[in-house]
PDB file of C-alpha atoms in Angstrom:
ATOM      1  CA  MET A   1      -9.036 -21.901  23.021  1.00  0.00           C
ATOM      2  CA  ARG A   2      -9.921 -25.100  21.248  1.00  0.00           C
ATOM      3  CA  THR A   3     -11.585 -23.495  18.244  1.00  0.00           C
ATOM      4  CA  ALA A   4      -8.350 -21.468  17.696  1.00  0.00           C
ATOM      5  CA  GLY A   5      -6.380 -24.655  17.745  1.00  0.00           C
ATOM      6  CA  ALA A   6      -8.714 -26.161  15.325  1.00  0.00           C
ATOM      7  CA  ALA A   7      -8.908 -23.067  12.834  1.00  0.00           C
ATOM      8  CA  ARG A   8      -4.907 -23.047  12.993  1.00  0.00           C
ATOM      9  CA  TYR A   9      -4.805 -26.665  11.882  1.00  0.00           C
ATOM     10  CA  ALA A  10      -7.342 -26.130   9.216  1.00  0.00           C
ATOM     11  CA  LEU A  11      -5.358 -23.068   7.857  1.00  0.00           C
ATOM     12  CA  GLY A  12      -2.180 -24.953   7.988  1.00  0.00           C
ATOM     13  CA  GLY A  13      -3.683 -27.856   6.048  1.00  0.00           C
ATOM     14  CA  LEU A  14      -5.237 -25.408   3.474  1.00  0.00           C
ATOM     15  CA  GLY A  15      -1.538 -23.664   3.052  1.00  0.00           C
ATOM     16  CA  VAL A  16       0.104 -27.199   2.660  1.00  0.00           C
ATOM     17  CA  LEU A  17      -2.760 -28.196   0.073  1.00  0.00           C
ATOM     18  CA  LEU A  18      -2.060 -24.768  -1.695  1.00  0.00           C
ATOM     19  CA  ILE A  19       1.763 -25.307  -1.861  1.00  0.00           C
ATOM     20  CA  GLY A  20       1.246 -28.875  -3.205  1.00  0.00           C
ATOM     21  CA  ILE A  21      -1.013 -27.426  -6.121  1.00  0.00           C
ATOM     22  CA  GLY A  22       1.711 -24.829  -6.734  1.00  0.00           C
ATOM     23  CA  VAL A  23       4.428 -27.214  -6.857  1.00  0.00           C
ATOM     24  CA  ARG A  24       2.356 -29.503  -9.296  1.00  0.00           C
ATOM     25  CA  LEU A  25       1.849 -26.626 -11.572  1.00  0.00           C
ATOM     26  CA  VAL A  26       5.518 -25.584 -11.698  1.00  0.00           C
ATOM     27  CA  VAL A  27       6.303 -29.179 -12.373  1.00  0.00           C
ATOM     28  CA  ALA A  28       3.772 -29.132 -15.392  1.00  0.00           C
ATOM     29  CA  GLU A  29       5.040 -25.970 -16.678  1.00  0.00           C
ATOM     30  CA  PRO A  30       6.848 -26.421 -19.937  1.00  0.00           C
ATOM     31  CA  ASP A  31       9.825 -24.341 -18.374  1.00  0.00           C
ATOM     32  CA  PRO A  32       9.760 -25.091 -14.561  1.00  0.00           C
ATOM     33  CA  ALA A  33      13.416 -23.438 -14.274  1.00  0.00           C
ATOM     34  CA  GLY A  34      12.025 -20.122 -15.660  1.00  0.00           C
ATOM     35  CA  VAL A  35       9.360 -19.984 -12.933  1.00  0.00           C
ATOM     36  CA  LEU A  36      11.725 -20.879 -10.467  1.00  0.00           C
ATOM     37  CA  LEU A  37      13.905 -18.218 -11.514  1.00  0.00           C
ATOM     38  CA  TRP A  38      11.200 -15.652 -11.598  1.00  0.00           C
ATOM     39  CA  LEU A  39      10.248 -16.700  -7.877  1.00  0.00           C
ATOM     40  CA  ALA A  40      13.747 -16.353  -6.860  1.00  0.00           C
ATOM     41  CA  GLY A  41      14.105 -12.874  -8.464  1.00  0.00           C
ATOM     42  CA  ALA A  42      10.850 -11.774  -6.880  1.00  0.00           C
ATOM     43  CA  LEU A  43      12.269 -12.869  -3.309  1.00  0.00           C
ATOM     44  CA  VAL A  44      15.314 -10.998  -3.772  1.00  0.00           C
ATOM     45  CA  LEU A  45      13.601  -7.868  -5.049  1.00  0.00           C
ATOM     46  CA  HIS A  46      10.999  -8.390  -2.031  1.00  0.00           C
ATOM     47  CA  ASP A  47      13.740  -8.669   0.686  1.00  0.00           C
ATOM     48  CA  GLY A  48      16.672  -6.890  -0.839  1.00  0.00           C
ATOM     49  CA  ILE A  49      14.872  -3.724  -2.119  1.00  0.00           C
ATOM     50  CA  LEU A  50      11.115  -3.573  -1.588  1.00  0.00           C
ATOM     51  CA  ALA A  51      11.278  -4.359   2.132  1.00  0.00           C
ATOM     52  CA  PRO A  52      14.217  -2.164   2.970  1.00  0.00           C
ATOM     53  CA  LEU A  53      12.426   0.822   1.155  1.00  0.00           C
ATOM     54  CA  VAL A  54       9.232   0.289   3.220  1.00  0.00           C
ATOM     55  CA  LEU A  55      11.307   0.229   6.594  1.00  0.00           C
ATOM     56  CA  ALA A  56      13.049   3.462   5.511  1.00  0.00           C
ATOM     57  CA  ALA A  57       9.743   5.300   4.545  1.00  0.00           C
ATOM     58  CA  GLY A  58       8.230   4.179   7.819  1.00  0.00           C
ATOM     59  CA  LEU A  59      11.377   5.436   9.778  1.00  0.00           C
ATOM     60  CA  LEU A  60      11.127   8.812   7.976  1.00  0.00           C
ATOM     61  CA  LEU A  61       7.345   9.219   9.084  1.00  0.00           C
ATOM     62  CA  VAL A  62       7.840   8.469  12.622  1.00  0.00           C
ATOM     63  CA  GLY A  63       6.542  11.397  14.627  1.00  0.00           C
ATOM     64  CA  ARG A  64       5.057  13.284  11.598  1.00  0.00           C
ATOM     65  CA  ARG A  65       1.589  14.454  11.458  1.00  0.00           C
ATOM     66  CA  HIS A  66      -0.850  12.807   9.254  1.00  0.00           C
ATOM     67  CA  ARG A  67       1.487   9.712   8.810  1.00  0.00           C
ATOM     68  CA  GLY A  68      -1.389   7.386   8.463  1.00  0.00           C
ATOM     69  CA  THR A  69      -2.484   9.145   5.370  1.00  0.00           C
ATOM     70  CA  LEU A  70       1.035   9.291   4.104  1.00  0.00           C
ATOM     71  CA  ARG A  71       1.466   5.518   4.790  1.00  0.00           C
ATOM     72  CA  GLY A  72      -1.846   4.918   3.025  1.00  0.00           C
ATOM     73  CA  ALA A  73      -0.678   6.922  -0.031  1.00  0.00           C
ATOM     74  CA  LEU A  74       2.572   5.262  -0.044  1.00  0.00           C
ATOM     75  CA  VAL A  75       0.951   1.723   0.009  1.00  0.00           C
ATOM     76  CA  VAL A  76      -1.472   2.586  -2.918  1.00  0.00           C
ATOM     77  CA  ALA A  77       1.462   4.087  -4.839  1.00  0.00           C
ATOM     78  CA  GLY A  78       3.771   1.323  -4.314  1.00  0.00           C
ATOM     79  CA  GLY A  79       1.123  -1.234  -5.123  1.00  0.00           C
ATOM     80  CA  LEU A  80       0.438   0.536  -8.526  1.00  0.00           C
ATOM     81  CA  VAL A  81       4.043   0.581  -9.394  1.00  0.00           C
ATOM     82  CA  LEU A  82       4.622  -2.841  -8.472  1.00  0.00           C
ATOM     83  CA  VAL A  83       1.558  -3.984 -10.822  1.00  0.00           C
ATOM     84  CA  THR A  84       2.702  -1.921 -13.689  1.00  0.00           C
ATOM     85  CA  LEU A  85       6.437  -2.162 -13.560  1.00  0.00           C
ATOM     86  CA  PRO A  86       6.963  -5.679 -15.064  1.00  0.00           C
ATOM     87  CA  LEU A  87       5.036  -4.564 -18.210  1.00  0.00           C
ATOM     88  CA  LEU A  88       7.087  -1.376 -18.394  1.00  0.00           C
ATOM     89  CA  VAL A  89      10.688  -2.687 -18.032  1.00  0.00           C
ATOM     90  CA  ARG A  90      10.177  -5.694 -20.179  1.00  0.00           C
ATOM     91  CA  PRO A  91      12.189  -5.323 -23.547  1.00  0.00           C
ATOM     92  CA  GLY A  92      10.624  -5.537 -26.790  1.00  0.00           C
ATOM     93  CA  GLU A  93       7.104  -6.224 -28.011  1.00  0.00           C
ATOM     94  CA  PRO A  94       4.909  -8.017 -25.212  1.00  0.00           C
ATOM     95  CA  PRO A  95       4.018 -11.521 -26.158  1.00  0.00           C
ATOM     96  CA  ASN A  96       0.343 -10.740 -25.930  1.00  0.00           C
ATOM     97  CA  PRO A  97      -0.513  -7.345 -27.845  1.00  0.00           C
ATOM     98  CA  SER A  98      -3.308  -6.666 -25.295  1.00  0.00           C
ATOM     99  CA  ALA A  99      -0.799  -6.482 -22.352  1.00  0.00           C
ATOM    100  CA  LEU A 100      -0.052  -2.979 -23.406  1.00  0.00           C
ATOM    101  CA  PRO A 101      -2.799  -1.478 -25.422  1.00  0.00           C
ATOM    102  CA  LEU A 102      -2.166   1.934 -23.904  1.00  0.00           C
ATOM    103  CA  PRO A 103       0.746   4.054 -22.733  1.00  0.00           C
ATOM    104  CA  TYR A 104       1.221   2.560 -19.332  1.00  0.00           C
ATOM    105  CA  GLY A 105       4.155   4.914 -18.458  1.00  0.00           C
ATOM    106  CA  ARG A 106       2.089   8.134 -18.871  1.00  0.00           C
ATOM    107  CA  ASN A 107      -0.874   6.514 -17.438  1.00  0.00           C
ATOM    108  CA  LEU A 108       0.917   5.384 -14.173  1.00  0.00           C
ATOM    109  CA  ALA A 109       2.442   8.940 -13.927  1.00  0.00           C
ATOM    110  CA  ILE A 110      -1.220  10.183 -14.039  1.00  0.00           C
ATOM    111  CA  VAL A 111      -2.790   7.884 -11.679  1.00  0.00           C
ATOM    112  CA  LEU A 112       0.404   8.682  -9.286  1.00  0.00           C
ATOM    113  CA  ALA A 113      -0.369  12.240  -9.583  1.00  0.00           C
ATOM    114  CA  VAL A 114      -4.011  11.819  -8.567  1.00  0.00           C
ATOM    115  CA  VAL A 115      -2.795   9.556  -5.623  1.00  0.00           C
ATOM    116  CA  ALA A 116      -0.531  12.713  -4.559  1.00  0.00           C
ATOM    117  CA  ALA A 117      -3.296  15.105  -5.155  1.00  0.00           C
ATOM    118  CA  GLY A 118      -5.842  13.145  -3.046  1.00  0.00           C
ATOM    119  CA  THR A 119      -3.410  12.643  -0.316  1.00  0.00           C
ATOM    120  CA  THR A 120      -2.537  16.431  -0.264  1.00  0.00           C
ATOM    121  CA  ALA A 121      -6.196  17.422  -0.302  1.00  0.00           C
ATOM    122  CA  ARG A 122      -6.864  15.187   2.641  1.00  0.00           C
ATOM    123  CA  VAL A 123      -3.956  16.591   4.720  1.00  0.00           C
ATOM    124  CA  LEU A 124      -5.241  20.152   3.925  1.00  0.00           C
ATOM    125  CA  VAL A 125      -8.684  19.397   4.832  1.00  0.00           C
ATOM    126  CA  ARG A 126      -7.722  17.860   8.091  1.00  0.00           C
ATOM    127  CA  ARG A 127      -5.231  20.682   8.883  1.00  0.00           C
ATOM    128  CA  ARG A 128      -8.161  23.128   8.317  1.00  0.00           C
ATOM    129  CA  ARG A 129     -10.534  21.114  10.531  1.00  0.00           C
ATOM    130  CA  GLU A 130      -7.756  20.994  13.161  1.00  0.00           C
ATOM    131  CA  ARG A 131      -7.356  24.838  12.788  1.00  0.00           C
ATOM    132  CA  ALA A 132     -10.908  25.474  13.117  1.00  0.00           C
ATOM    133  CA  GLN A 133     -11.188  23.345  16.238  1.00  0.00           C
ATOM    134  CA  ARG A 134      -8.507  25.119  17.915  1.00  0.00           C
ATOM    135  CA  ASP A 135     -10.150  28.632  16.931  1.00  0.00           C
ATOM    136  CA  ASP A 136     -13.453  27.360  18.404  1.00  0.00           C
ATOM    137  CA  GLY A 137     -11.711  26.224  21.487  1.00  0.00           C
ATOM    138  CA  ASP A 138     -10.241  29.720  22.014  1.00  0.00           C
ATOM    139  CA  ASP A 139     -13.613  31.490  21.745  1.00  0.00           C
ATOM    140  CA  GLY A 140     -15.112  29.214  24.103  1.00  0.00           C
ATOM    141  CA  ALA A 141     -13.038  29.496  26.958  1.00  0.00           C
ATOM    142  CA  ALA A 142     -15.823  30.022  29.497  1.00  0.00           C
ATOM    143  CA  GLY A 143     -16.887  26.458  29.006  1.00  0.00           C
ATOM    144  CA  GLY A 144     -18.841  27.140  25.485  1.00  0.00           C
ATOM    145  CA  GLY A 145     -16.253  25.278  23.609  1.00  0.00           C
ATOM    146  CA  ARG A 146     -16.924  22.249  21.054  1.00  0.00           C
ATOM    147  CA  ASP A 147     -18.368  18.975  22.161  1.00  0.00           C
ATOM    148  CA  GLU A 148     -15.367  16.512  22.893  1.00  0.00           C
ATOM    149  CA  GLY A 149     -17.851  13.528  22.026  1.00  0.00           C
ATOM    150  CA  VAL A 150     -17.880  11.255  18.779  1.00  0.00           C
ATOM    151  CA  GLY A 151     -15.925  13.126  15.917  1.00  0.00           C
ATOM    152  CA  GLY A 152     -14.578  15.722  18.123  1.00  0.00           C
ATOM    153  CA  GLY A 153     -11.684  15.740  20.495  1.00  0.00           C
ATOM    154  CA  ARG A 154      -7.914  16.045  20.012  1.00  0.00           C
ATOM    155  CA  ASP A 155      -6.285  14.274  17.032  1.00  0.00           C
ATOM    156  CA  ASP A 156      -3.596  12.101  18.017  1.00  0.00           C
ATOM    157  CA  GLY A 157      -1.537  12.805  14.869  1.00  0.00           C
ATOM    158  CA  ASP A 158      -1.813   8.967  13.793  1.00  0.00           C
ATOM    159  CA  ASP A 159      -3.781   9.799  10.668  1.00  0.00           C
TER     160      ASP A 159
END
């Protein structure tokens, strides 16, 4: 119990230190108002758009088979979009010519298609495995069915 309290205080102190470093960097910035505006916009976008979308996606997946796989795919796809979106929606030429050396819109679509294909393949493989387990269980009604040990057993549908 004492160790958990010490760790909590150490992490809290580290957090306060990092906040102090962040404030010092914002104040040293030539345009601190621009940084604060960006931070406010990020907060509004997160709490006003991203969090409700994640909540809605979670509610749509409740009770669905393979929801863990679907959630993982949504997290990966969302992260990819969030990383590339600022560069894609910025008007005009990027200030750094190496920021967009490739067609990011096309490449984002390709990577999202790969994520969707991988997710579909995983779901199909799991369905096939479940079907094979059911078929093996039907043939072994006299006690010769599959071993229900490690790797076997009923899928709870969480993945």
